[in-house]
Amino acid sequence: MMFLFLILVTHVSEAYNTCPKCGSIDVPYPLSTDDNCGDPRYKVYCNNGILEFLSARGFYYKILSINQSAYKLIISPPPIQKGTCYSSDFSSEGLKLDENLPFNTSTHNTVMLINCTEPLYYWALNSSSTSFCRQFENNVEEGIIGCKNTLCCHYLKDSPFTSHMIRIRAIGCTAYPSMVNMKPGSSFDSWTNGIELQWVPPN
Ligand SMILES: *[C@@H]1O[C@H](CO)[C@@H](O)[C@H](O)[C@H]1NC(C)=O
Ligand SMILES: *[C@@H]1O[C@H](CO)[C@@H](O)[C@H](O)[C@H]1NC(C)=O
Ligand SMILES: *[C@@H]1O[C@H](CO)[C@@H](O)[C@H](O)[C@H]1NC(C)=O
Ligand SMILES: *[C@@H]1O[C@H](CO)[C@@H](O)[C@H](O)[C@H]1NC(C)=O
């Protein structure tokens, strides 16, 4: 009985070779924190017990959750620096994924563009669609008070043409909070902060 059990365990670990937990978060296959586990093409980083995703421009984004069966993970949008209205990856114009890696952004992200310059986003201000922005500003902690009453709009990031980036600087905005699976009319408390990425499953 024990013998059989060992064979099964050995078989499973050879077939998948799942990486160990990082802090309190499971690292399901094919995600790989180390060359000896997972599939190295699906590289993520375990830095001091925090699981992180590395962008093509060298920024680390904290991984908030992973859904292995849906091939999806949610990363934290870059923090907005206290007292300012800048996303911390502003210098690299926002999020850029390496197109040679098997990750892209899913079609479920609602991105808010904040502190945008006129006149590019002038049109967006008047539409009722700005309400997400104002709800956001009114609910987030004091830290990003610098974002209050700036030009802001939001959009559902569902275009296949931009599935490897969320640009801010190039379009005249300085911060970009993002929410996953946003429903119109939903209350702030039900919002899921994050940027959802998906991966192409290994063959
Ligand atoms: C993961 O994704 C599957 C398929 O989309 C879904 O049915 C399931 O509820 C998700 N699991 C979690 C924990 O969200
Ligand atoms: C908003 O953006 C402008 C540049 O467009 C910048 O000068 C300003 O500092 C930003 N506001 C805050 C509060 O960071
Ligand atoms: C938006 O509002 C401003 C002032 O409130 C107005 O001047 C402008 O024409 C409006 N833009 C659109 C596209 O309606
Ligand atoms: C992202 O990759 C998935 C495969 O995992 C693919 O089905 C999807 O079309 C891609 N999305 C975009 C927007 O290119």
mmCIF file of C-alpha atoms and ligand atoms in Angstrom:
data_model
loop_
_atom_site.group_PDB
_atom_site.id
_atom_site.type_symbol
_atom_site.label_atom_id
_atom_site.label_comp_id
_atom_site.label_asym_id
_atom_site.label_seq_id
_atom_site.Cartn_x
_atom_site.Cartn_y
_atom_site.Cartn_z
ATOM 1 C CA MET A 1 0.000 0.000 0.000
ATOM 2 C CA MET A 2 2.750 2.410 1.035
ATOM 3 C CA PHE A 3 4.742 1.351 -2.019
ATOM 4 C CA LEU A 4 1.862 2.129 -4.338
ATOM 5 C CA PHE A 5 1.419 5.508 -2.723
ATOM 6 C CA LEU A 6 5.085 6.367 -3.308
ATOM 7 C CA ILE A 7 4.845 5.425 -6.951
ATOM 8 C CA LEU A 8 1.831 7.677 -7.378
ATOM 9 C CA VAL A 9 3.504 10.601 -5.671
ATOM 10 C CA THR A 10 6.653 10.183 -7.743
ATOM 11 C CA HIS A 11 4.633 9.946 -10.910
ATOM 12 C CA VAL A 12 2.659 13.105 -10.197
ATOM 13 C CA SER A 13 5.712 15.161 -9.291
ATOM 14 C CA GLU A 14 7.512 14.055 -12.437
ATOM 15 C CA ALA A 15 4.550 14.858 -14.641
ATOM 16 C CA TYR A 16 4.019 18.351 -13.266
ATOM 17 C CA ASN A 17 6.941 19.280 -11.057
ATOM 18 C CA THR A 18 4.978 22.058 -9.425
ATOM 19 C CA CYS A 19 6.938 24.802 -7.677
ATOM 20 C CA PRO A 20 6.681 25.212 -3.905
ATOM 21 C CA LYS A 21 4.475 27.854 -2.353
ATOM 22 C CA CYS A 22 5.758 31.415 -2.332
ATOM 23 C CA GLY A 23 4.849 32.910 1.032
ATOM 24 C CA SER A 24 1.217 31.928 1.427
ATOM 25 C CA ILE A 25 0.402 31.660 -2.269
ATOM 26 C CA ASP A 26 0.440 28.422 -4.286
ATOM 27 C CA VAL A 27 2.436 28.502 -7.509
ATOM 28 C CA PRO A 28 0.505 26.165 -9.822
ATOM 29 C CA TYR A 29 1.999 24.566 -12.906
ATOM 30 C CA PRO A 30 3.193 25.807 -15.400
ATOM 31 C CA LEU A 31 4.246 28.905 -13.451
ATOM 32 C CA SER A 32 7.895 28.674 -12.535
ATOM 33 C CA THR A 33 9.815 30.376 -9.737
ATOM 34 C CA ASP A 34 12.938 28.330 -10.370
ATOM 35 C CA ASP A 35 14.597 26.457 -13.227
ATOM 36 C CA ASN A 36 13.971 23.186 -11.390
ATOM 37 C CA CYS A 37 10.193 23.453 -11.202
ATOM 38 C CA GLY A 38 7.256 24.474 -13.344
ATOM 39 C CA ASP A 39 7.885 25.321 -16.983
ATOM 40 C CA PRO A 40 10.696 27.902 -17.302
ATOM 41 C CA ARG A 41 8.845 29.719 -20.092
ATOM 42 C CA TYR A 42 6.251 30.737 -17.495
ATOM 43 C CA LYS A 43 8.648 32.589 -15.251
ATOM 44 C CA VAL A 44 7.442 34.359 -12.137
ATOM 45 C CA TYR A 45 9.519 35.511 -9.185
ATOM 46 C CA CYS A 46 9.380 34.725 -5.498
ATOM 47 C CA ASN A 47 11.028 37.723 -3.874
ATOM 48 C CA ASN A 48 11.104 37.543 -0.073
ATOM 49 C CA GLY A 49 7.910 35.526 0.066
ATOM 50 C CA ILE A 50 6.053 37.754 -2.379
ATOM 51 C CA LEU A 51 5.131 36.269 -5.740
ATOM 52 C CA GLU A 52 5.764 38.733 -8.546
ATOM 53 C CA PHE A 53 5.458 39.090 -12.315
ATOM 54 C CA LEU A 54 8.220 40.862 -14.256
ATOM 55 C CA SER A 55 7.329 43.197 -17.128
ATOM 56 C CA ALA A 56 9.344 43.628 -20.296
ATOM 57 C CA ARG A 57 10.621 46.914 -18.880
ATOM 58 C CA GLY A 58 11.904 45.456 -15.650
ATOM 59 C CA PHE A 59 9.099 46.325 -13.227
ATOM 60 C CA TYR A 60 7.815 43.769 -10.737
ATOM 61 C CA TYR A 61 4.072 43.529 -10.170
ATOM 62 C CA LYS A 62 2.732 41.614 -7.184
ATOM 63 C CA ILE A 63 0.612 38.592 -8.110
ATOM 64 C CA LEU A 64 -2.636 38.791 -6.144
ATOM 65 C CA SER A 65 -4.323 35.568 -7.259
ATOM 66 C CA ILE A 66 -4.007 32.732 -9.750
ATOM 67 C CA ASN A 67 -6.672 30.597 -11.405
ATOM 68 C CA GLN A 68 -4.885 27.601 -12.848
ATOM 69 C CA SER A 69 -7.896 26.050 -14.573
ATOM 70 C CA ALA A 70 -8.729 29.325 -16.326
ATOM 71 C CA TYR A 71 -5.019 30.015 -17.165
ATOM 72 C CA LYS A 72 -5.320 33.396 -15.511
ATOM 73 C CA LEU A 73 -3.605 35.435 -12.881
ATOM 74 C CA ILE A 74 -4.280 38.859 -11.441
ATOM 75 C CA ILE A 75 -1.427 41.253 -10.786
ATOM 76 C CA SER A 76 -1.613 44.383 -8.697
ATOM 77 C CA PRO A 77 -1.701 47.624 -10.654
ATOM 78 C CA PRO A 78 1.439 49.619 -9.835
ATOM 79 C CA PRO A 79 1.014 51.596 -6.627
ATOM 80 C CA ILE A 80 0.382 55.300 -6.992
ATOM 81 C CA GLN A 81 3.094 57.174 -5.167
ATOM 82 C CA LYS A 82 1.899 58.909 -2.037
ATOM 83 C CA GLY A 83 0.975 62.553 -2.378
ATOM 84 C CA THR A 84 1.257 62.414 -6.161
ATOM 85 C CA CYS A 85 -0.802 61.061 -8.992
ATOM 86 C CA TYR A 86 1.875 58.937 -10.643
ATOM 87 C CA SER A 87 1.739 55.180 -11.128
ATOM 88 C CA SER A 88 5.092 53.825 -10.016
ATOM 89 C CA ASP A 89 5.810 52.464 -13.511
ATOM 90 C CA PHE A 90 5.161 55.856 -15.122
ATOM 91 C CA SER A 91 8.775 56.178 -16.218
ATOM 92 C CA SER A 92 8.320 53.133 -18.436
ATOM 93 C CA GLU A 93 4.967 54.407 -19.771
ATOM 94 C CA GLY A 94 2.900 51.798 -17.975
ATOM 95 C CA LEU A 95 2.727 48.035 -18.252
ATOM 96 C CA LYS A 96 4.511 46.328 -21.109
ATOM 97 C CA LEU A 97 4.550 42.550 -21.462
ATOM 98 C CA ASP A 98 7.268 40.716 -23.315
ATOM 99 C CA GLU A 99 5.645 39.564 -26.553
ATOM 100 C CA ASN A 100 7.902 36.522 -26.682
ATOM 101 C CA LEU A 101 6.436 35.191 -23.460
ATOM 102 C CA PRO A 102 3.148 33.267 -23.345
ATOM 103 C CA PHE A 103 1.275 35.957 -21.347
ATOM 104 C CA ASN A 104 -1.147 38.642 -22.475
ATOM 105 C CA THR A 105 -3.767 40.850 -20.855
ATOM 106 C CA SER A 106 -7.256 39.399 -20.680
ATOM 107 C CA THR A 107 -10.347 41.159 -21.974
ATOM 108 C CA HIS A 108 -11.761 41.768 -18.486
ATOM 109 C CA ASN A 109 -9.755 44.774 -17.379
ATOM 110 C CA THR A 110 -11.312 48.175 -16.884
ATOM 111 C CA VAL A 111 -8.498 50.682 -16.895
ATOM 112 C CA MET A 112 -8.918 54.189 -15.513
ATOM 113 C CA LEU A 113 -6.669 56.810 -16.975
ATOM 114 C CA ILE A 114 -6.081 59.540 -14.433
ATOM 115 C CA ASN A 115 -4.576 63.021 -14.499
ATOM 116 C CA CYS A 116 -4.695 63.192 -18.275
ATOM 117 C CA THR A 117 -3.748 66.254 -20.239
ATOM 118 C CA GLU A 118 -6.296 68.176 -22.227
ATOM 119 C CA PRO A 119 -7.442 68.076 -24.912
ATOM 120 C CA LEU A 120 -6.829 64.402 -25.576
ATOM 121 C CA TYR A 121 -9.290 63.228 -22.972
ATOM 122 C CA TYR A 122 -11.597 66.225 -22.945
ATOM 123 C CA TRP A 123 -14.340 64.294 -24.642
ATOM 124 C CA ALA A 124 -14.314 61.631 -22.006
ATOM 125 C CA LEU A 125 -14.944 63.968 -19.090
ATOM 126 C CA ASN A 126 -18.493 64.751 -20.004
ATOM 127 C CA SER A 127 -19.699 61.256 -20.538
ATOM 128 C CA SER A 128 -21.387 59.390 -17.740
ATOM 129 C CA SER A 129 -18.608 56.870 -18.096
ATOM 130 C CA THR A 130 -16.438 59.026 -15.882
ATOM 131 C CA SER A 131 -18.386 57.913 -12.829
ATOM 132 C CA PHE A 132 -15.997 55.010 -12.176
ATOM 133 C CA CYS A 133 -13.229 57.584 -11.876
ATOM 134 C CA ARG A 134 -15.094 59.785 -9.455
ATOM 135 C CA GLN A 135 -16.164 56.754 -7.400
ATOM 136 C CA PHE A 136 -12.556 55.656 -7.297
ATOM 137 C CA GLU A 137 -11.275 59.055 -6.185
ATOM 138 C CA ASN A 138 -13.903 59.311 -3.494
ATOM 139 C CA ASN A 139 -13.111 55.934 -1.987
ATOM 140 C CA VAL A 140 -9.402 55.352 -2.120
ATOM 141 C CA GLU A 141 -7.234 56.248 0.796
ATOM 142 C CA GLU A 142 -5.742 59.679 1.373
ATOM 143 C CA GLY A 143 -2.472 58.624 -0.224
ATOM 144 C CA ILE A 144 -3.577 59.374 -3.744
ATOM 145 C CA ILE A 145 -5.374 62.585 -2.938
ATOM 146 C CA GLY A 146 -3.259 64.108 -5.696
ATOM 147 C CA CYS A 147 -5.496 62.361 -8.215
ATOM 148 C CA LYS A 148 -8.664 64.132 -7.146
ATOM 149 C CA ASN A 149 -10.479 66.163 -9.753
ATOM 150 C CA THR A 150 -8.029 65.511 -12.530
ATOM 151 C CA LEU A 151 -9.037 64.655 -16.067
ATOM 152 C CA CYS A 152 -9.958 61.010 -16.020
ATOM 153 C CA CYS A 153 -11.691 58.453 -18.159
ATOM 154 C CA HIS A 154 -11.961 54.697 -18.187
ATOM 155 C CA TYR A 155 -12.146 52.039 -20.832
ATOM 156 C CA LEU A 156 -12.590 48.306 -21.075
ATOM 157 C CA LYS A 157 -9.274 47.003 -22.274
ATOM 158 C CA ASP A 158 -10.488 44.358 -24.667
ATOM 159 C CA SER A 159 -8.644 45.089 -27.885
ATOM 160 C CA PRO A 160 -6.477 42.288 -29.236
ATOM 161 C CA PHE A 161 -4.197 44.916 -30.769
ATOM 162 C CA THR A 162 -2.946 46.097 -27.403
ATOM 163 C CA SER A 163 -2.908 42.830 -25.535
ATOM 164 C CA HIS A 164 0.679 43.305 -24.384
ATOM 165 C CA MET A 165 0.566 46.789 -22.931
ATOM 166 C CA ILE A 166 -1.303 49.413 -20.988
ATOM 167 C CA ARG A 167 0.115 52.763 -22.014
ATOM 168 C CA ILE A 168 -0.158 55.913 -19.971
ATOM 169 C CA ARG A 169 2.602 58.367 -20.608
ATOM 170 C CA ALA A 170 2.326 58.285 -24.367
ATOM 171 C CA ILE A 171 -1.314 59.294 -24.154
ATOM 172 C CA GLY A 172 -0.838 62.057 -21.622
ATOM 173 C CA CYS A 173 -1.986 60.449 -18.372
ATOM 174 C CA THR A 174 0.062 59.750 -15.253
ATOM 175 C CA ALA A 175 -1.764 57.004 -13.350
ATOM 176 C CA TYR A 176 -3.875 53.984 -14.176
ATOM 177 C CA PRO A 177 -5.817 52.108 -11.557
ATOM 178 C CA SER A 178 -7.368 48.964 -13.022
ATOM 179 C CA MET A 179 -10.261 46.724 -12.017
ATOM 180 C CA VAL A 180 -11.141 43.199 -13.088
ATOM 181 C CA ASN A 181 -14.648 42.154 -14.198
ATOM 182 C CA MET A 182 -16.150 45.551 -13.489
ATOM 183 C CA LYS A 183 -19.932 45.696 -13.573
ATOM 184 C CA PRO A 184 -21.697 48.968 -14.361
ATOM 185 C CA GLY A 185 -23.446 50.407 -11.340
ATOM 186 C CA SER A 186 -21.554 48.212 -8.892
ATOM 187 C CA SER A 187 -20.471 49.674 -5.585
ATOM 188 C CA PHE A 188 -16.841 50.430 -4.839
ATOM 189 C CA ASP A 189 -16.712 47.691 -2.181
ATOM 190 C CA SER A 190 -17.331 45.011 -4.805
ATOM 191 C CA TRP A 191 -14.569 46.137 -7.153
ATOM 192 C CA THR A 192 -11.594 43.837 -7.710
ATOM 193 C CA ASN A 193 -8.422 45.826 -7.937
ATOM 194 C CA GLY A 194 -6.015 44.280 -10.441
ATOM 195 C CA ILE A 195 -4.868 43.605 -13.970
ATOM 196 C CA GLU A 196 -5.847 40.175 -15.232
ATOM 197 C CA LEU A 197 -3.325 38.341 -17.391
ATOM 198 C CA GLN A 198 -3.791 35.010 -19.111
ATOM 199 C CA TRP A 199 -1.292 32.500 -20.341
ATOM 200 C CA VAL A 200 -1.282 30.200 -23.330
ATOM 201 C CA PRO A 201 -1.318 26.715 -21.815
ATOM 202 C CA PRO A 202 1.708 24.536 -22.593
ATOM 203 C CA ASN A 203 1.134 21.807 -25.165
HETATM 204 C C1 LIG B 1 -11.397 29.680 -12.111
HETATM 205 O O1 LIG B 1 -11.871 29.726 -13.421
HETATM 206 C C2 LIG B 1 -12.896 28.778 -13.680
HETATM 207 C C3 LIG B 1 -13.164 28.777 -15.176
HETATM 208 O O2 LIG B 1 -13.359 30.071 -15.657
HETATM 209 C C4 LIG B 1 -14.104 29.157 -12.824
HETATM 210 O O3 LIG B 1 -15.153 28.234 -13.053
HETATM 211 C C5 LIG B 1 -13.697 29.143 -11.360
HETATM 212 O O4 LIG B 1 -14.764 29.591 -10.563
HETATM 213 C C6 LIG B 1 -12.492 30.016 -11.130
HETATM 214 N N1 LIG B 1 -12.021 29.812 -9.782
HETATM 215 C C7 LIG B 1 -11.888 30.820 -8.919
HETATM 216 C C8 LIG B 1 -11.348 30.451 -7.602
HETATM 217 O O5 LIG B 1 -12.182 31.967 -9.215
HETATM 218 C C1 LIG B 2 -0.519 65.462 -13.200
HETATM 219 O O1 LIG B 2 0.176 65.450 -14.440
HETATM 220 C C2 LIG B 2 0.980 66.580 -14.676
HETATM 221 C C3 LIG B 2 1.628 66.412 -16.058
HETATM 222 O O2 LIG B 2 0.671 66.180 -17.027
HETATM 223 C C4 LIG B 2 2.036 66.715 -13.621
HETATM 224 O O3 LIG B 2 2.777 67.892 -13.829
HETATM 225 C C5 LIG B 2 1.392 66.743 -12.253
HETATM 226 O O4 LIG B 2 2.383 66.741 -11.254
HETATM 227 C C6 LIG B 2 0.479 65.551 -12.056
HETATM 228 N N1 LIG B 2 -0.244 65.682 -10.819
HETATM 229 C C7 LIG B 2 0.084 65.011 -9.704
HETATM 230 C C8 LIG B 2 -0.734 65.323 -8.493
HETATM 231 O O5 LIG B 2 0.948 64.174 -9.668
HETATM 232 C C1 LIG B 3 -17.419 69.081 -22.202
HETATM 233 O O1 LIG B 3 -17.717 70.092 -21.251
HETATM 234 C C2 LIG B 3 -17.060 71.313 -21.514
HETATM 235 C C3 LIG B 3 -17.341 72.282 -20.376
HETATM 236 O O2 LIG B 3 -18.133 71.718 -19.389
HETATM 237 C C4 LIG B 3 -17.574 71.854 -22.840
HETATM 238 O O3 LIG B 3 -16.932 73.067 -23.120
HETATM 239 C C5 LIG B 3 -17.237 70.870 -23.932
HETATM 240 O O4 LIG B 3 -17.751 71.292 -25.162
HETATM 241 C C6 LIG B 3 -17.830 69.493 -23.598
HETATM 242 N N1 LIG B 3 -17.347 68.514 -24.563
HETATM 243 C C7 LIG B 3 -18.171 67.668 -25.175
HETATM 244 C C8 LIG B 3 -17.521 66.724 -26.141
HETATM 245 O O5 LIG B 3 -19.353 67.620 -24.973
HETATM 246 C C1 LIG B 4 -4.237 36.059 -25.367
HETATM 247 O O1 LIG B 4 -3.850 34.712 -25.393
HETATM 248 C C2 LIG B 4 -4.942 33.799 -25.441
HETATM 249 C C3 LIG B 4 -4.389 32.418 -25.346
HETATM 250 O O2 LIG B 4 -4.083 32.148 -24.043
HETATM 251 C C4 LIG B 4 -5.708 33.980 -26.714
HETATM 252 O O3 LIG B 4 -6.798 33.093 -26.758
HETATM 253 C C5 LIG B 4 -6.213 35.392 -26.760
HETATM 254 O O4 LIG B 4 -6.839 35.631 -27.991
HETATM 255 C C6 LIG B 4 -5.082 36.387 -26.568
HETATM 256 N N1 LIG B 4 -5.709 37.662 -26.368
HETATM 257 C C7 LIG B 4 -5.456 38.677 -27.113
HETATM 258 C C8 LIG B 4 -6.229 39.896 -26.779
HETATM 259 O O5 LIG B 4 -4.618 38.637 -27.999
#
